[in-house]
Coordinates of C-alpha atoms in Angstrom, one line a residue:
X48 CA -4.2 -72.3 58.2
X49 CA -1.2 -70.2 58.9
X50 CA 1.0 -69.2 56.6
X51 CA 4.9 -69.5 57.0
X52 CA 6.9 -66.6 56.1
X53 CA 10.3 -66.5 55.0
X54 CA 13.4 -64.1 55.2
X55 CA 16.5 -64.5 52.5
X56 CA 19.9 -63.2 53.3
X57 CA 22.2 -62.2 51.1
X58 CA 26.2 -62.6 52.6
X59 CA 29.3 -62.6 51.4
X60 CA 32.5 -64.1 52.6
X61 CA 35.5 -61.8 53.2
X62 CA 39.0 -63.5 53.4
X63 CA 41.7 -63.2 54.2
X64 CA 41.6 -59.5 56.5
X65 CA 44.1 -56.7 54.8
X66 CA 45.3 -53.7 56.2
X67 CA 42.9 -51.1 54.5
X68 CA 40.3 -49.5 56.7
X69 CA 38.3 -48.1 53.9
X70 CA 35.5 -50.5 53.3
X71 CA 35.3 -50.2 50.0
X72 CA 39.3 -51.3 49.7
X73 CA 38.7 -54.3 51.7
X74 CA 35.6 -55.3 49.2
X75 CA 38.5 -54.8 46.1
X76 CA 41.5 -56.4 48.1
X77 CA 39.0 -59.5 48.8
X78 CA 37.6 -59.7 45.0
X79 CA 41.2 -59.9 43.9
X80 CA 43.3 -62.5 46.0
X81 CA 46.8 -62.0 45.3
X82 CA 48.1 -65.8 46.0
X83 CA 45.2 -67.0 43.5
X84 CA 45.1 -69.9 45.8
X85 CA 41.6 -71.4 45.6
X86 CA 39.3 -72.0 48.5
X87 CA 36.9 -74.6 48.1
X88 CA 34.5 -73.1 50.6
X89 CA 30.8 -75.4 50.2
X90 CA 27.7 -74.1 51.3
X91 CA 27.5 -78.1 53.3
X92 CA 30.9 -75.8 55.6
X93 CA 28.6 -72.4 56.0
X94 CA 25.7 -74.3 57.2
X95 CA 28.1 -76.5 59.5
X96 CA 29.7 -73.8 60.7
X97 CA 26.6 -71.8 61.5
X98 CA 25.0 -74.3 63.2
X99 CA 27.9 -74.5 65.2
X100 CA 28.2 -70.6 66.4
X101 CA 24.4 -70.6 67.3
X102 CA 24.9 -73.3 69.6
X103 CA 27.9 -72.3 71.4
X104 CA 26.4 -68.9 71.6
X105 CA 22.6 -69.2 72.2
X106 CA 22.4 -72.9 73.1
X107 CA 20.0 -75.6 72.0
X108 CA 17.0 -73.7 72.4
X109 CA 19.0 -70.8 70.0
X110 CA 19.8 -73.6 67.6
X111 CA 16.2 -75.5 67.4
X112 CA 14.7 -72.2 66.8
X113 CA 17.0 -70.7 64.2
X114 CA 16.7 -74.2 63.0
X115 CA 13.4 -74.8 62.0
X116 CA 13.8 -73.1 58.1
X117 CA 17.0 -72.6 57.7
X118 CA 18.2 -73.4 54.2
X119 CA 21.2 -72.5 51.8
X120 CA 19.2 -71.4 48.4
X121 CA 22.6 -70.7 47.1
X122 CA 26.4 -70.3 47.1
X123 CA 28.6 -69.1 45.0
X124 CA 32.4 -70.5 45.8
X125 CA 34.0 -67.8 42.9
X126 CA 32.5 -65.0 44.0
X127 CA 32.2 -66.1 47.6
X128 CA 28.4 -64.8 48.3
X129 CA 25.1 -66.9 48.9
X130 CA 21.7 -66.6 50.3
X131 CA 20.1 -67.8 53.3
X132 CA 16.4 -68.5 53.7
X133 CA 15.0 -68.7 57.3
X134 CA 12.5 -68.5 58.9
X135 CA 10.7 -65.1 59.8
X136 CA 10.5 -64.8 63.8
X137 CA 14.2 -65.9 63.9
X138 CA 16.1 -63.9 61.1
X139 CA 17.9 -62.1 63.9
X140 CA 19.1 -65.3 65.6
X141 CA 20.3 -66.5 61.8
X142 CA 22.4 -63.3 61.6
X143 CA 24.2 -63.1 64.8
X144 CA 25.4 -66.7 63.9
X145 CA 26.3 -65.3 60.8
X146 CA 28.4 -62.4 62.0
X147 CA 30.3 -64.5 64.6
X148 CA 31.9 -67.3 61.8
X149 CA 35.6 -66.1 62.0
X150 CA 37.0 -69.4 61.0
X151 CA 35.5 -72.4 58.3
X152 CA 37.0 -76.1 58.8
X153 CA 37.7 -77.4 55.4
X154 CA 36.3 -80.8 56.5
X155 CA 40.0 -82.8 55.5
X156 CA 41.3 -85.2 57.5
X157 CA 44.3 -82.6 59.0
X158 CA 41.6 -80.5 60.4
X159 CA 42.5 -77.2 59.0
X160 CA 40.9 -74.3 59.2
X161 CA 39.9 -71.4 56.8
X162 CA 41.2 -69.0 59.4
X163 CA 41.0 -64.7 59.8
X164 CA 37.5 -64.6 57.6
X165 CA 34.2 -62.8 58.3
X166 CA 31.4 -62.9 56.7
X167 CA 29.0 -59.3 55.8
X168 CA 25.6 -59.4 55.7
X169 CA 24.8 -57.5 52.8
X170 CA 20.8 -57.1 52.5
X171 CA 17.7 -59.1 54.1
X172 CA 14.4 -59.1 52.4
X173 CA 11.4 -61.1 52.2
X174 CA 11.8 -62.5 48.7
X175 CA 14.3 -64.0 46.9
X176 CA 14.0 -61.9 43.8
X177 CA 14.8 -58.4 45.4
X178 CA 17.9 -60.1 47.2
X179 CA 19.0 -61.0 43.9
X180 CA 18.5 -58.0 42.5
X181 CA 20.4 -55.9 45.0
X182 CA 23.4 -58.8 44.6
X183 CA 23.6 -58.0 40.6
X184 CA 23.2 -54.4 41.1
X185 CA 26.1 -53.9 44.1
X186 CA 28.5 -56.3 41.8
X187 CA 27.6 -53.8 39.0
X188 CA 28.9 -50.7 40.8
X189 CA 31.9 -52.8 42.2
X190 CA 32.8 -53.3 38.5
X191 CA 32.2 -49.2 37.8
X192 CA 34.4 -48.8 40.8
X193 CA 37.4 -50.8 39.7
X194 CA 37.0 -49.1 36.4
X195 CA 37.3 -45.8 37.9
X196 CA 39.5 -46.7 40.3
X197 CA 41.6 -48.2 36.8
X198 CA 41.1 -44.4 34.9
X199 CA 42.3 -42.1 38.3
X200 CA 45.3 -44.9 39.6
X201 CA 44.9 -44.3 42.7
X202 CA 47.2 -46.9 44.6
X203 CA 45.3 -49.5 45.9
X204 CA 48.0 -52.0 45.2
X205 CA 45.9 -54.5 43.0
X206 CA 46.7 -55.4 39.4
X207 CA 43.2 -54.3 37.7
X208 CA 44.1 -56.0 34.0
X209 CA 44.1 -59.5 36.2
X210 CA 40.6 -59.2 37.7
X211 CA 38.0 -60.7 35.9
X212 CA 34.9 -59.0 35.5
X213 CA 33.1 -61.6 33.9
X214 CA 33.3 -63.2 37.5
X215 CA 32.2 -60.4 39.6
X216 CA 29.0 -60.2 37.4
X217 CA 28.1 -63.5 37.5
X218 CA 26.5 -63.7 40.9
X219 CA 23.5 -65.6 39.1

């Protein structure tokens, strides 16, 4: 009997684009959005959308292959990252789909669009424990970085008393 393996990958949406170049100031603009307007993004619109990219970009074959265990283990709308199982020979296929989403539809009847997003890969593994391990550990030094970012005022143009921390923790 063979055994199936599996790959998990850990994203995280970015929205909307801002004009820092600096990755790190993107990460901060995105965590804080200034127009608190709430994006119900599901994981049912990631998967949708995914499926979609692989098939205009690698066809049906692309699609039945990257297809076979693909899976949303999780999704967190507030913090906008999730994991992705798949399946091992196709991880790469998963990815590229992945990395061409620039748009979500919000599945309403005026067919709008989530438009000017991207999502980041941030870490593929083999088990689900070390992908959540690295997700708890990066939103850790995101908080140390808004805190030191808070102590030097250094102009990144976001209100630091109105980001909750509590929420950037609590990818789990």
């Amino acid at each position: 009997m063979v055994r199936l393996k599996n790959r998990y990958i850990l994203f995280e949406i970015l929205y909307p684009p801002t004009g820092e170049t600096l990755s790190e100031n993107i990460i901060l603009q995105h965590r804080h959005q200034k127009n608190n307007e709430k994006l119900n993004i599901t994981s049912k619109m990631i998967v949708y959308e995914l499926k979609k990219m692989i098939r205009i970009y690698l066809g049906d074959q692309g699609l039945a292959k990257a297809n076979i265990m693909l899976q949303m283990k999780y999704f967190n709308s507030t913090t906008s990252m999730g994991i992705l199982k798949c399946s091992f020979d196709f991880y790469k296929i998963v990815i590229l789909g992945l990395s061409m989403i620039q748009q979500l539809s919000t599945g309403g009847d005026n067919g709008s669009f989530i438009k000017g997003m991207f999502i980041n890969v941030l870490k593929l593994s083999a088990t689900i424990k070390k992908v959540e391990e690295f997700g708890i550990e990066r939103n850790k030094k995101l908080i140390k970085r808004i805190n030191f970012a808070q102590r030097k005022n250094n102009n990144l143009n976001i209100d630091f008393e109105s980001v909750d921390k509590s929420i950037i923790i609590q990818i789990f």
